[in-house]
JSON list of C-alpha atoms in Angstrom, two decimals:
[
{"chain": "A", "resi": 1284, "resn": "MET", "atom": "CA", "xyz": [-219.83, -73.24, -79.23]},
{"chain": "A", "resi": 1285, "resn": "ASN", "atom": "CA", "xyz": [-218.48, -76.45, -80.55]},
{"chain": "A", "resi": 1286, "resn": "ALA", "atom": "CA", "xyz": [-216.01, -75.96, -83.31]},
{"chain": "A", "resi": 1287, "resn": "ASP", "atom": "CA", "xyz": [-217.14, -79.16, -84.95]},
{"chain": "A", "resi": 1288, "resn": "VAL", "atom": "CA", "xyz": [-220.73, -78.01, -85.48]},
{"chain": "A", "resi": 1289, "resn": "PRO", "atom": "CA", "xyz": [-220.97, -76.88, -89.04]},
{"chain": "A", "resi": 1290, "resn": "PHE", "atom": "CA", "xyz": [-222.84, -73.58, -89.76]},
{"chain": "A", "resi": 1291, "resn": "ALA", "atom": "CA", "xyz": [-223.53, -71.34, -92.61]},
{"chain": "A", "resi": 1292, "resn": "ARG", "atom": "CA", "xyz": [-222.00, -67.92, -91.34]},
{"chain": "A", "resi": 1293, "resn": "ASP", "atom": "CA", "xyz": [-220.51, -66.50, -88.10]},
{"chain": "A", "resi": 1294, "resn": "ALA", "atom": "CA", "xyz": [-222.47, -63.45, -86.92]},
{"chain": "A", "resi": 1295, "resn": "GLY", "atom": "CA", "xyz": [-219.19, -61.64, -85.96]},
{"chain": "A", "resi": 1296, "resn": "LEU", "atom": "CA", "xyz": [-217.73, -62.22, -89.46]},
{"chain": "A", "resi": 1297, "resn": "PRO", "atom": "CA", "xyz": [-214.29, -62.90, -88.06]},
{"chain": "A", "resi": 1298, "resn": "ALA", "atom": "CA", "xyz": [-212.67, -64.13, -91.29]},
{"chain": "A", "resi": 1299, "resn": "GLU", "atom": "CA", "xyz": [-214.10, -61.08, -93.22]},
{"chain": "A", "resi": 1300, "resn": "ARG", "atom": "CA", "xyz": [-212.69, -58.73, -90.41]},
{"chain": "A", "resi": 1301, "resn": "SER", "atom": "CA", "xyz": [-209.41, -60.33, -90.59]},
{"chain": "A", "resi": 1302, "resn": "SER", "atom": "CA", "xyz": [-209.33, -60.04, -94.62]},
{"chain": "A", "resi": 1303, "resn": "LEU", "atom": "CA", "xyz": [-210.11, -56.47, -94.38]},
{"chain": "A", "resi": 1304, "resn": "ALA", "atom": "CA", "xyz": [-207.43, -55.87, -91.76]},
{"chain": "A", "resi": 1305, "resn": "TRP", "atom": "CA", "xyz": [-204.77, -57.59, -93.94]},
{"chain": "A", "resi": 1306, "resn": "GLN", "atom": "CA", "xyz": [-206.06, -55.30, -96.78]},
{"chain": "A", "resi": 1307, "resn": "ARG", "atom": "CA", "xyz": [-205.62, -52.03, -94.72]},
{"chain": "A", "resi": 1308, "resn": "THR", "atom": "CA", "xyz": [-202.16, -53.28, -93.83]},
{"chain": "A", "resi": 1309, "resn": "VAL", "atom": "CA", "xyz": [-200.99, -54.18, -97.34]},
{"chain": "A", "resi": 1310, "resn": "LEU", "atom": "CA", "xyz": [-202.57, -50.87, -98.48]},
{"chain": "A", "resi": 1311, "resn": "GLY", "atom": "CA", "xyz": [-200.59, -48.95, -95.82]},
{"chain": "A", "resi": 1312, "resn": "VAL", "atom": "CA", "xyz": [-197.44, -50.51, -96.72]},
{"chain": "A", "resi": 1313, "resn": "THR", "atom": "CA", "xyz": [-197.82, -49.97, -100.39]},
{"chain": "A", "resi": 1314, "resn": "LEU", "atom": "CA", "xyz": [-198.84, -46.22, -99.97]},
{"chain": "A", "resi": 1315, "resn": "GLY", "atom": "CA", "xyz": [-195.95, -45.70, -97.48]},
{"chain": "A", "resi": 1316, "resn": "ALA", "atom": "CA", "xyz": [-193.46, -47.35, -99.81]},
{"chain": "A", "resi": 1317, "resn": "ILE", "atom": "CA", "xyz": [-194.49, -45.28, -102.74]},
{"chain": "A", "resi": 1318, "resn": "VAL", "atom": "CA", "xyz": [-194.35, -41.84, -100.75]},
{"chain": "A", "resi": 1319, "resn": "GLY", "atom": "CA", "xyz": [-190.71, -43.03, -99.53]},
{"chain": "A", "resi": 1320, "resn": "GLY", "atom": "CA", "xyz": [-189.83, -43.99, -103.25]},
{"chain": "A", "resi": 1321, "resn": "THR", "atom": "CA", "xyz": [-190.88, -40.72, -104.58]},
{"chain": "A", "resi": 1322, "resn": "THR", "atom": "CA", "xyz": [-189.08, -38.83, -102.27]},
{"chain": "A", "resi": 1323, "resn": "ALA", "atom": "CA", "xyz": [-185.88, -40.73, -102.67]},
{"chain": "A", "resi": 1324, "resn": "LEU", "atom": "CA", "xyz": [-186.37, -40.51, -106.33]},
{"chain": "A", "resi": 1325, "resn": "HIS", "atom": "CA", "xyz": [-186.83, -36.70, -105.94]},
{"chain": "A", "resi": 1326, "resn": "ALA", "atom": "CA", "xyz": [-183.57, -36.56, -103.85]},
{"chain": "A", "resi": 1327, "resn": "GLY", "atom": "CA", "xyz": [-181.63, -38.50, -106.22]},
{"chain": "A", "resi": 1328, "resn": "HIS", "atom": "CA", "xyz": [-181.05, -41.58, -104.10]},
{"chain": "A", "resi": 1329, "resn": "TRP", "atom": "CA", "xyz": [-181.94, -44.20, -106.54]},
{"chain": "A", "resi": 1330, "resn": "TRP", "atom": "CA", "xyz": [-180.83, -47.14, -104.34]},
{"chain": "A", "resi": 1331, "resn": "LEU", "atom": "CA", "xyz": [-183.46, -46.00, -101.62]},
{"chain": "A", "resi": 1332, "resn": "ALA", "atom": "CA", "xyz": [-186.12, -45.76, -104.29]},
{"chain": "A", "resi": 1333, "resn": "THR", "atom": "CA", "xyz": [-185.08, -49.31, -105.58]},
{"chain": "A", "resi": 1334, "resn": "VAL", "atom": "CA", "xyz": [-185.69, -50.76, -102.03]},
{"chain": "A", "resi": 1335, "resn": "ALA", "atom": "CA", "xyz": [-188.85, -48.78, -101.56]},
{"chain": "A", "resi": 1336, "resn": "LEU", "atom": "CA", "xyz": [-190.07, -50.23, -104.95]},
{"chain": "A", "resi": 1337, "resn": "VAL", "atom": "CA", "xyz": [-189.37, -53.71, -103.85]},
{"chain": "A", "resi": 1338, "resn": "VAL", "atom": "CA", "xyz": [-191.15, -53.08, -100.67]},
{"chain": "A", "resi": 1339, "resn": "ALA", "atom": "CA", "xyz": [-194.28, -51.94, -102.51]},
{"chain": "A", "resi": 1340, "resn": "VAL", "atom": "CA", "xyz": [-194.04, -54.68, -105.03]},
{"chain": "A", "resi": 1341, "resn": "CYS", "atom": "CA", "xyz": [-193.66, -57.32, -102.26]},
{"chain": "A", "resi": 1342, "resn": "ALA", "atom": "CA", "xyz": [-196.90, -55.88, -100.47]},
{"chain": "A", "resi": 1343, "resn": "VAL", "atom": "CA", "xyz": [-199.00, -56.40, -103.35]},
{"chain": "A", "resi": 1344, "resn": "TRP", "atom": "CA", "xyz": [-197.46, -59.48, -104.82]},
{"chain": "A", "resi": 1345, "resn": "PRO", "atom": "CA", "xyz": [-199.98, -62.30, -104.14]},
{"chain": "A", "resi": 1346, "resn": "GLY", "atom": "CA", "xyz": [-197.28, -64.72, -103.54]},
{"chain": "A", "resi": 1347, "resn": "VAL", "atom": "CA", "xyz": [-195.81, -62.75, -100.68]},
{"chain": "A", "resi": 1348, "resn": "LEU", "atom": "CA", "xyz": [-198.91, -61.50, -98.92]},
{"chain": "A", "resi": 1349, "resn": "ARG", "atom": "CA", "xyz": [-202.27, -63.36, -99.65]},
{"chain": "A", "resi": 1350, "resn": "PRO", "atom": "CA", "xyz": [-204.89, -61.30, -97.42]},
{"chain": "A", "resi": 1351, "resn": "GLY", "atom": "CA", "xyz": [-207.78, -63.56, -96.72]},
{"chain": "A", "resi": 1352, "resn": "ARG", "atom": "CA", "xyz": [-207.08, -66.31, -99.00]},
{"chain": "A", "resi": 1353, "resn": "GLY", "atom": "CA", "xyz": [-208.67, -69.75, -97.82]},
{"chain": "A", "resi": 1354, "resn": "ARG", "atom": "CA", "xyz": [-209.95, -68.07, -94.50]},
{"chain": "A", "resi": 1355, "resn": "THR", "atom": "CA", "xyz": [-213.59, -68.07, -95.24]},
{"chain": "A", "resi": 1356, "resn": "LEU", "atom": "CA", "xyz": [-215.35, -69.74, -92.49]},
{"chain": "A", "resi": 1357, "resn": "ALA", "atom": "CA", "xyz": [-218.59, -69.92, -94.34]},
{"chain": "A", "resi": 1358, "resn": "GLY", "atom": "CA", "xyz": [-217.06, -72.35, -96.92]},
{"chain": "A", "resi": 1359, "resn": "GLY", "atom": "CA", "xyz": [-215.19, -75.01, -94.50]},
{"chain": "A", "resi": 1360, "resn": "GLY", "atom": "CA", "xyz": [-216.56, -74.04, -91.24]},
{"chain": "A", "resi": 1361, "resn": "LEU", "atom": "CA", "xyz": [-214.21, -73.13, -88.41]},
{"chain": "A", "resi": 1362, "resn": "ALA", "atom": "CA", "xyz": [-211.68, -76.12, -89.10]},
{"chain": "A", "resi": 1363, "resn": "GLY", "atom": "CA", "xyz": [-211.25, -74.50, -92.56]},
{"chain": "A", "resi": 1364, "resn": "ALA", "atom": "CA", "xyz": [-209.72, -71.34, -91.11]},
{"chain": "A", "resi": 1365, "resn": "LEU", "atom": "CA", "xyz": [-207.07, -73.38, -89.04]},
{"chain": "A", "resi": 1366, "resn": "VAL", "atom": "CA", "xyz": [-205.74, -75.01, -92.24]},
{"chain": "A", "resi": 1367, "resn": "ARG", "atom": "CA", "xyz": [-203.61, -71.81, -93.14]},
{"chain": "A", "resi": 1368, "resn": "GLU", "atom": "CA", "xyz": [-201.91, -70.07, -90.21]},
{"chain": "A", "resi": 1369, "resn": "GLY", "atom": "CA", "xyz": [-201.07, -66.33, -90.11]},
{"chain": "A", "resi": 1370, "resn": "TRP", "atom": "CA", "xyz": [-197.53, -66.45, -88.75]},
{"chain": "A", "resi": 1371, "resn": "PRO", "atom": "CA", "xyz": [-195.74, -66.73, -91.97]},
{"chain": "A", "resi": 1372, "resn": "LEU", "atom": "CA", "xyz": [-197.59, -63.69, -93.47]},
{"chain": "A", "resi": 1373, "resn": "LEU", "atom": "CA", "xyz": [-197.31, -61.74, -90.19]},
{"chain": "A", "resi": 1374, "resn": "VAL", "atom": "CA", "xyz": [-193.47, -62.22, -90.40]},
{"chain": "A", "resi": 1375, "resn": "ARG", "atom": "CA", "xyz": [-193.26, -61.10, -93.82]},
{"chain": "A", "resi": 1376, "resn": "ALA", "atom": "CA", "xyz": [-195.51, -58.09, -93.14]},
{"chain": "A", "resi": 1377, "resn": "ALA", "atom": "CA", "xyz": [-193.27, -57.21, -90.21]},
{"chain": "A", "resi": 1378, "resn": "LEU", "atom": "CA", "xyz": [-190.14, -57.59, -92.64]},
{"chain": "A", "resi": 1379, "resn": "LEU", "atom": "CA", "xyz": [-191.85, -55.06, -95.18]},
{"chain": "A", "resi": 1380, "resn": "VAL", "atom": "CA", "xyz": [-192.56, -52.54, -92.45]},
{"chain": "A", "resi": 1381, "resn": "GLY", "atom": "CA", "xyz": [-188.94, -52.93, -91.27]},
{"chain": "A", "resi": 1382, "resn": "ALA", "atom": "CA", "xyz": [-187.55, -52.50, -94.67]},
{"chain": "A", "resi": 1383, "resn": "LEU", "atom": "CA", "xyz": [-189.83, -49.36, -95.02]},
{"chain": "A", "resi": 1384, "resn": "ALA", "atom": "CA", "xyz": [-188.33, -48.14, -91.52]},
{"chain": "A", "resi": 1385, "resn": "VAL", "atom": "CA", "xyz": [-184.78, -48.50, -93.00]},
{"chain": "A", "resi": 1386, "resn": "VAL", "atom": "CA", "xyz": [-185.86, -46.30, -96.03]},
{"chain": "A", "resi": 1387, "resn": "GLY", "atom": "CA", "xyz": [-187.05, -43.71, -93.71]},
{"chain": "A", "resi": 1388, "resn": "LEU", "atom": "CA", "xyz": [-184.27, -43.83, -91.38]},
{"chain": "A", "resi": 1389, "resn": "ALA", "atom": "CA", "xyz": [-181.88, -43.75, -94.42]},
{"chain": "A", "resi": 1390, "resn": "LEU", "atom": "CA", "xyz": [-183.89, -40.74, -96.03]},
{"chain": "A", "resi": 1391, "resn": "ALA", "atom": "CA", "xyz": [-183.62, -38.90, -92.44]},
{"chain": "A", "resi": 1392, "resn": "VAL", "atom": "CA", "xyz": [-180.04, -39.59, -91.91]},
{"chain": "A", "resi": 1393, "resn": "VAL", "atom": "CA", "xyz": [-178.98, -38.52, -95.48]},
{"chain": "A", "resi": 1394, "resn": "GLY", "atom": "CA", "xyz": [-181.07, -35.41, -95.05]},
{"chain": "A", "resi": 1395, "resn": "ALA", "atom": "CA", "xyz": [-179.57, -34.45, -91.80]},
{"chain": "A", "resi": 1396, "resn": "LEU", "atom": "CA", "xyz": [-175.95, -34.94, -93.04]},
{"chain": "A", "resi": 1397, "resn": "ALA", "atom": "CA", "xyz": [-176.67, -32.82, -96.20]},
{"chain": "B", "resi": 884, "resn": "MET", "atom": "CA", "xyz": [-198.34, -79.12, -71.75]},
{"chain": "B", "resi": 885, "resn": "ASP", "atom": "CA", "xyz": [-201.76, -80.36, -71.81]},
{"chain": "B", "resi": 886, "resn": "LEU", "atom": "CA", "xyz": [-204.56, -78.99, -69.52]},
{"chain": "B", "resi": 887, "resn": "PRO", "atom": "CA", "xyz": [-206.94, -81.42, -67.60]},
{"chain": "B", "resi": 888, "resn": "ASP", "atom": "CA", "xyz": [-210.27, -81.90, -69.20]},
{"chain": "B", "resi": 889, "resn": "ASP", "atom": "CA", "xyz": [-212.08, -79.89, -66.55]},
{"chain": "B", "resi": 890, "resn": "ALA", "atom": "CA", "xyz": [-209.68, -76.67, -67.21]},
{"chain": "B", "resi": 891, "resn": "ARG", "atom": "CA", "xyz": [-209.94, -76.83, -70.99]},
{"chain": "B", "resi": 892, "resn": "PRO", "atom": "CA", "xyz": [-212.41, -74.48, -72.66]},
{"chain": "B", "resi": 893, "resn": "ASP", "atom": "CA", "xyz": [-215.51, -75.95, -74.07]},
{"chain": "B", "resi": 894, "resn": "ASP", "atom": "CA", "xyz": [-214.71, -75.00, -77.64]},
{"chain": "B", "resi": 895, "resn": "ALA", "atom": "CA", "xyz": [-211.22, -76.25, -77.55]},
{"chain": "B", "resi": 896, "resn": "ARG", "atom": "CA", "xyz": [-210.01, -79.36, -79.18]},
{"chain": "B", "resi": 897, "resn": "PRO", "atom": "CA", "xyz": [-206.63, -81.47, -79.23]},
{"chain": "B", "resi": 898, "resn": "ASP", "atom": "CA", "xyz": [-204.28, -80.23, -82.11]},
{"chain": "B", "resi": 899, "resn": "ASP", "atom": "CA", "xyz": [-204.66, -83.88, -83.60]},
{"chain": "B", "resi": 900, "resn": "ALA", "atom": "CA", "xyz": [-208.05, -83.09, -84.54]},
{"chain": "B", "resi": 901, "resn": "ARG", "atom": "CA", "xyz": [-206.95, -81.21, -87.50]},
{"chain": "B", "resi": 902, "resn": "PRO", "atom": "CA", "xyz": [-207.09, -82.76, -91.09]},
{"chain": "B", "resi": 903, "resn": "ALA", "atom": "CA", "xyz": [-204.28, -85.45, -91.60]},
{"chain": "B", "resi": 904, "resn": "ASP", "atom": "CA", "xyz": [-203.13, -83.79, -94.74]},
{"chain": "B", "resi": 905, "resn": "ALA", "atom": "CA", "xyz": [-202.91, -80.39, -93.21]},
{"chain": "B", "resi": 906, "resn": "PRO", "atom": "CA", "xyz": [-199.16, -79.07, -93.38]},
{"chain": "B", "resi": 907, "resn": "ALA", "atom": "CA", "xyz": [-197.25, -78.74, -90.17]},
{"chain": "B", "resi": 908, "resn": "ARG", "atom": "CA", "xyz": [-197.84, -75.36, -88.72]},
{"chain": "B", "resi": 909, "resn": "ARG", "atom": "CA", "xyz": [-195.11, -72.99, -87.61]},
{"chain": "B", "resi": 910, "resn": "PRO", "atom": "CA", "xyz": [-193.84, -71.78, -85.12]},
{"chain": "B", "resi": 911, "resn": "ALA", "atom": "CA", "xyz": [-193.50, -74.90, -83.43]},
{"chain": "B", "resi": 912, "resn": "SER", "atom": "CA", "xyz": [-193.18, -73.16, -80.07]},
{"chain": "B", "resi": 913, "resn": "VAL", "atom": "CA", "xyz": [-196.73, -71.90, -80.21]},
{"chain": "B", "resi": 914, "resn": "TYR", "atom": "CA", "xyz": [-198.39, -75.02, -82.16]},
{"chain": "B", "resi": 915, "resn": "GLY", "atom": "CA", "xyz": [-196.68, -77.56, -80.36]},
{"chain": "B", "resi": 916, "resn": "VAL", "atom": "CA", "xyz": [-198.23, -76.85, -76.84]},
{"chain": "B", "resi": 917, "resn": "GLY", "atom": "CA", "xyz": [-201.71, -76.76, -75.58]},
{"chain": "B", "resi": 918, "resn": "THR", "atom": "CA", "xyz": [-204.97, -77.32, -77.63]},
{"chain": "B", "resi": 919, "resn": "GLU", "atom": "CA", "xyz": [-206.65, -75.79, -80.47]},
{"chain": "B", "resi": 920, "resn": "PRO", "atom": "CA", "xyz": [-208.58, -72.80, -79.48]},
{"chain": "B", "resi": 921, "resn": "ASP", "atom": "CA", "xyz": [-211.64, -71.38, -81.12]},
{"chain": "B", "resi": 922, "resn": "ALA", "atom": "CA", "xyz": [-210.63, -70.18, -84.48]},
{"chain": "B", "resi": 923, "resn": "ARG", "atom": "CA", "xyz": [-212.43, -66.93, -83.86]},
{"chain": "B", "resi": 924, "resn": "PHE", "atom": "CA", "xyz": [-209.98, -66.36, -81.02]},
{"chain": "B", "resi": 925, "resn": "SER", "atom": "CA", "xyz": [-206.74, -67.11, -83.13]},
{"chain": "B", "resi": 926, "resn": "LEU", "atom": "CA", "xyz": [-208.38, -64.80, -85.90]},
{"chain": "B", "resi": 927, "resn": "ALA", "atom": "CA", "xyz": [-208.88, -61.97, -83.34]},
{"chain": "B", "resi": 928, "resn": "ASN", "atom": "CA", "xyz": [-205.09, -62.45, -82.14]},
{"chain": "B", "resi": 929, "resn": "GLU", "atom": "CA", "xyz": [-204.08, -61.96, -85.73]},
{"chain": "B", "resi": 930, "resn": "ARG", "atom": "CA", "xyz": [-206.11, -58.86, -86.17]},
{"chain": "B", "resi": 931, "resn": "THR", "atom": "CA", "xyz": [-204.56, -57.51, -82.89]},
{"chain": "B", "resi": 932, "resn": "ALA", "atom": "CA", "xyz": [-201.10, -58.26, -84.55]},
{"chain": "B", "resi": 933, "resn": "LEU", "atom": "CA", "xyz": [-202.07, -56.48, -87.60]},
{"chain": "B", "resi": 934, "resn": "ALA", "atom": "CA", "xyz": [-203.36, -53.55, -85.50]},
{"chain": "B", "resi": 935, "resn": "TRP", "atom": "CA", "xyz": [-199.90, -53.32, -83.94]},
{"chain": "B", "resi": 936, "resn": "LEU", "atom": "CA", "xyz": [-198.24, -53.61, -87.49]},
{"chain": "B", "resi": 937, "resn": "ARG", "atom": "CA", "xyz": [-200.41, -50.58, -88.70]},
{"chain": "B", "resi": 938, "resn": "THR", "atom": "CA", "xyz": [-199.34, -48.73, -85.47]},
{"chain": "B", "resi": 939, "resn": "ALA", "atom": "CA", "xyz": [-195.72, -49.22, -86.53]},
{"chain": "B", "resi": 940, "resn": "LEU", "atom": "CA", "xyz": [-196.72, -48.38, -90.21]},
{"chain": "B", "resi": 941, "resn": "GLY", "atom": "CA", "xyz": [-198.20, -45.08, -88.79]},
{"chain": "B", "resi": 942, "resn": "LEU", "atom": "CA", "xyz": [-194.95, -44.30, -86.99]},
{"chain": "B", "resi": 943, "resn": "VAL", "atom": "CA", "xyz": [-192.68, -45.35, -90.00]},
{"chain": "B", "resi": 944, "resn": "ALA", "atom": "CA", "xyz": [-195.11, -43.43, -92.53]},
{"chain": "B", "resi": 945, "resn": "GLY", "atom": "CA", "xyz": [-194.81, -40.25, -90.23]},
{"chain": "B", "resi": 946, "resn": "GLY", "atom": "CA", "xyz": [-191.24, -40.49, -90.42]},
{"chain": "B", "resi": 947, "resn": "VAL", "atom": "CA", "xyz": [-191.03, -40.97, -94.11]},
{"chain": "B", "resi": 948, "resn": "GLY", "atom": "CA", "xyz": [-193.44, -37.94, -94.25]},
{"chain": "B", "resi": 949, "resn": "LEU", "atom": "CA", "xyz": [-191.25, -35.83, -92.13]},
{"chain": "B", "resi": 950, "resn": "ALA", "atom": "CA", "xyz": [-188.08, -36.86, -93.92]},
{"chain": "B", "resi": 951, "resn": "SER", "atom": "CA", "xyz": [-189.85, -36.18, -97.15]},
{"chain": "B", "resi": 952, "resn": "LEU", "atom": "CA", "xyz": [-190.87, -32.75, -95.83]},
{"chain": "B", "resi": 953, "resn": "ALA", "atom": "CA", "xyz": [-187.39, -32.03, -94.97]},
{"chain": "B", "resi": 954, "resn": "ASN", "atom": "CA", "xyz": [-186.05, -33.04, -98.21]},
{"chain": "B", "resi": 955, "resn": "LEU", "atom": "CA", "xyz": [-188.44, -31.14, -100.24]},
{"chain": "B", "resi": 956, "resn": "THR", "atom": "CA", "xyz": [-188.34, -27.69, -98.16]},
{"chain": "B", "resi": 957, "resn": "ASP", "atom": "CA", "xyz": [-186.02, -25.76, -95.96]},
{"chain": "B", "resi": 958, "resn": "PRO", "atom": "CA", "xyz": [-184.38, -28.76, -94.22]},
{"chain": "B", "resi": 959, "resn": "HIS", "atom": "CA", "xyz": [-183.56, -28.60, -90.28]},
{"chain": "B", "resi": 960, "resn": "VAL", "atom": "CA", "xyz": [-181.75, -31.18, -88.36]},
{"chain": "B", "resi": 961, "resn": "VAL", "atom": "CA", "xyz": [-184.66, -31.39, -85.74]},
{"chain": "B", "resi": 962, "resn": "VAL", "atom": "CA", "xyz": [-187.10, -32.44, -88.33]},
{"chain": "B", "resi": 963, "resn": "ASP", "atom": "CA", "xyz": [-184.83, -35.32, -89.46]},
{"chain": "B", "resi": 964, "resn": "VAL", "atom": "CA", "xyz": [-183.82, -36.39, -86.11]},
{"chain": "B", "resi": 965, "resn": "VAL", "atom": "CA", "xyz": [-187.63, -36.69, -85.24]},
{"chain": "B", "resi": 966, "resn": "ALA", "atom": "CA", "xyz": [-188.21, -38.58, -88.54]},
{"chain": "B", "resi": 967, "resn": "ALA", "atom": "CA", "xyz": [-185.50, -40.96, -87.69]},
{"chain": "B", "resi": 968, "resn": "LEU", "atom": "CA", "xyz": [-186.76, -41.73, -84.07]},
{"chain": "B", "resi": 969, "resn": "ALA", "atom": "CA", "xyz": [-190.18, -42.26, -85.61]},
{"chain": "B", "resi": 970, "resn": "CYS", "atom": "CA", "xyz": [-188.99, -44.77, -88.21]},
{"chain": "B", "resi": 971, "resn": "LEU", "atom": "CA", "xyz": [-186.69, -46.40, -85.66]},
{"chain": "B", "resi": 972, "resn": "THR", "atom": "CA", "xyz": [-189.42, -46.83, -83.14]},
{"chain": "B", "resi": 973, "resn": "GLY", "atom": "CA", "xyz": [-191.92, -47.95, -86.04]},
{"chain": "B", "resi": 974, "resn": "GLY", "atom": "CA", "xyz": [-189.30, -50.70, -86.85]},
{"chain": "B", "resi": 975, "resn": "ILE", "atom": "CA", "xyz": [-189.22, -51.91, -83.29]},
{"chain": "B", "resi": 976, "resn": "VAL", "atom": "CA", "xyz": [-192.86, -52.03, -83.10]},
{"chain": "B", "resi": 977, "resn": "ALA", "atom": "CA", "xyz": [-193.28, -54.17, -86.06]},
{"chain": "B", "resi": 978, "resn": "PHE", "atom": "CA", "xyz": [-191.23, -56.90, -84.57]},
{"chain": "B", "resi": 979, "resn": "TYR", "atom": "CA", "xyz": [-193.11, -56.24, -81.15]},
{"chain": "B", "resi": 980, "resn": "ALA", "atom": "CA", "xyz": [-196.09, -57.28, -82.99]},
{"chain": "B", "resi": 981, "resn": "LEU", "atom": "CA", "xyz": [-194.79, -60.63, -83.83]},
{"chain": "B", "resi": 982, "resn": "TYR", "atom": "CA", "xyz": [-193.71, -61.19, -80.05]},
{"chain": "B", "resi": 983, "resn": "ARG", "atom": "CA", "xyz": [-197.21, -60.07, -78.90]},
{"chain": "B", "resi": 984, "resn": "TRP", "atom": "CA", "xyz": [-198.99, -62.42, -81.27]},
{"chain": "B", "resi": 985, "resn": "ARG", "atom": "CA", "xyz": [-196.78, -65.38, -80.19]},
{"chain": "B", "resi": 986, "resn": "ALA", "atom": "CA", "xyz": [-197.26, -64.59, -76.56]},
{"chain": "B", "resi": 987, "resn": "ASN", "atom": "CA", "xyz": [-201.19, -64.24, -77.01]},
{"chain": "B", "resi": 988, "resn": "GLU", "atom": "CA", "xyz": [-201.40, -67.33, -79.24]},
{"chain": "B", "resi": 989, "resn": "ARG", "atom": "CA", "xyz": [-199.48, -69.45, -76.61]},
{"chain": "B", "resi": 990, "resn": "ALA", "atom": "CA", "xyz": [-201.74, -68.26, -73.77]},
{"chain": "B", "resi": 991, "resn": "LEU", "atom": "CA", "xyz": [-204.62, -69.04, -75.83]},
{"chain": "B", "resi": 992, "resn": "ARG", "atom": "CA", "xyz": [-203.61, -72.60, -76.42]},
{"chain": "B", "resi": 993, "resn": "LEU", "atom": "CA", "xyz": [-202.70, -73.04, -72.85]},
{"chain": "B", "resi": 994, "resn": "GLY", "atom": "CA", "xyz": [-205.78, -71.52, -71.43]},
{"chain": "B", "resi": 995, "resn": "HIS", "atom": "CA", "xyz": [-203.74, -68.91, -69.45]},
{"chain": "B", "resi": 996, "resn": "PRO", "atom": "CA", "xyz": [-204.72, -65.26, -68.91]},
{"chain": "B", "resi": 997, "resn": "LEU", "atom": "CA", "xyz": [-203.56, -63.04, -71.82]},
{"chain": "B", "resi": 998, "resn": "PRO", "atom": "CA", "xyz": [-200.21, -61.29, -71.25]},
{"chain": "B", "resi": 999, "resn": "VAL", "atom": "CA", "xyz": [-200.13, -57.56, -70.52]},
{"chain": "B", "resi": 1000, "resn": "PRO", "atom": "CA", "xyz": [-199.14, -55.35, -73.37]},
{"chain": "B", "resi": 1001, "resn": "GLY", "atom": "CA", "xyz": [-196.26, -54.10, -71.38]},
{"chain": "B", "resi": 1002, "resn": "ALA", "atom": "CA", "xyz": [-194.75, -51.89, -74.31]},
{"chain": "B", "resi": 1003, "resn": "LEU", "atom": "CA", "xyz": [-198.05, -49.78, -74.68]},
{"chain": "B", "resi": 1004, "resn": "PRO", "atom": "CA", "xyz": [-197.06, -47.15, -71.85]},
{"chain": "B", "resi": 1005, "resn": "THR", "atom": "CA", "xyz": [-193.65, -46.82, -73.26]},
{"chain": "B", "resi": 1006, "resn": "LEU", "atom": "CA", "xyz": [-195.06, -46.47, -76.83]},
{"chain": "B", "resi": 1007, "resn": "VAL", "atom": "CA", "xyz": [-197.59, -43.81, -75.72]},
{"chain": "B", "resi": 1008, "resn": "ALA", "atom": "CA", "xyz": [-195.04, -41.78, -73.89]},
{"chain": "B", "resi": 1009, "resn": "GLY", "atom": "CA", "xyz": [-192.57, -41.92, -76.84]},
{"chain": "B", "resi": 1010, "resn": "VAL", "atom": "CA", "xyz": [-195.26, -40.67, -79.27]},
{"chain": "B", "resi": 1011, "resn": "VAL", "atom": "CA", "xyz": [-196.30, -37.74, -76.92]},
{"chain": "B", "resi": 1012, "resn": "LEU", "atom": "CA", "xyz": [-192.48, -37.03, -76.70]},
{"chain": "B", "resi": 1013, "resn": "LEU", "atom": "CA", "xyz": [-191.99, -36.87, -80.38]},
{"chain": "B", "resi": 1014, "resn": "GLY", "atom": "CA", "xyz": [-195.16, -34.61, -80.55]},
{"chain": "B", "resi": 1015, "resn": "LEU", "atom": "CA", "xyz": [-193.94, -32.19, -77.76]},
{"chain": "B", "resi": 1016, "resn": "LEU", "atom": "CA", "xyz": [-190.53, -32.10, -79.55]},
{"chain": "B", "resi": 1017, "resn": "LEU", "atom": "CA", "xyz": [-192.24, -31.22, -82.94]},
{"chain": "B", "resi": 1018, "resn": "ALA", "atom": "CA", "xyz": [-194.43, -28.80, -81.28]},
{"chain": "B", "resi": 1019, "resn": "ALA", "atom": "CA", "xyz": [-191.54, -26.86, -79.46]},
{"chain": "B", "resi": 1020, "resn": "PHE", "atom": "CA", "xyz": [-189.76, -26.92, -82.61]},
{"chain": "B", "resi": 1021, "resn": "ALA", "atom": "CA", "xyz": [-192.69, -25.32, -84.38]},
{"chain": "B", "resi": 1022, "resn": "LEU", "atom": "CA", "xyz": [-193.20, -22.82, -81.95]},
{"chain": "B", "resi": 1023, "resn": "GLY", "atom": "CA", "xyz": [-189.62, -21.78, -81.74]},
{"chain": "B", "resi": 1024, "resn": "ARG", "atom": "CA", "xyz": [-189.59, -21.27, -85.57]},
{"chain": "B", "resi": 1025, "resn": "ALA", "atom": "CA", "xyz": [-192.90, -19.34, -85.54]},
{"chain": "B", "resi": 1026, "resn": "VAL", "atom": "CA", "xyz": [-191.60, -17.06, -82.79]}
]
């Protein structure tokens, strides 16, 4: 298929599937951060709870991760989807998952040493 | 590197076909090579990277859950060790997702075969190992 040919909607809905994949990921990060933060608060580690809270806020803050924005193929054709690339968003999402991993690791280490 | 015209996929087009006012794309090591693939392929690559991220998130969430369990109930060092290993593995997989996205996008732009996901067998073996460790621990406590 030629990318320059405009069309109303792609049958595979790739932009919509990508938006949903982003939303699932953001939701997962947020829920994980809430669980980790709640446990940290319960165990009295306020600094770990603060990190988890920052992760949760960053995951849902539109300026950090903007799932799906500007990616609708139906509006601008295939070229429209190429204007915004996913790399910076992927890096931020990976950093949030890494921060959550640090929270979990710290909880486990603190628990093992207690 | 540019492909000869007969080796270029039908739906590929040169990167300079993008709008002139479009911002420069990062990373340059990816967007500085090859030709523009069909956007659907790039979006599929992005979803694959997100699937890797969610795999990482699953490991991290499992680790956080186990650590929470150990904090809230009768703690045992084995549970904490498994939780720590799961979180550590999840953190590594999260950054492997970025590596995979970059390798796949470069292959798409250059018209090369997609690279083999070499970490997959290691990841599966690690998850099975963690599962067996937890199962052995649970059996040991039950007996």
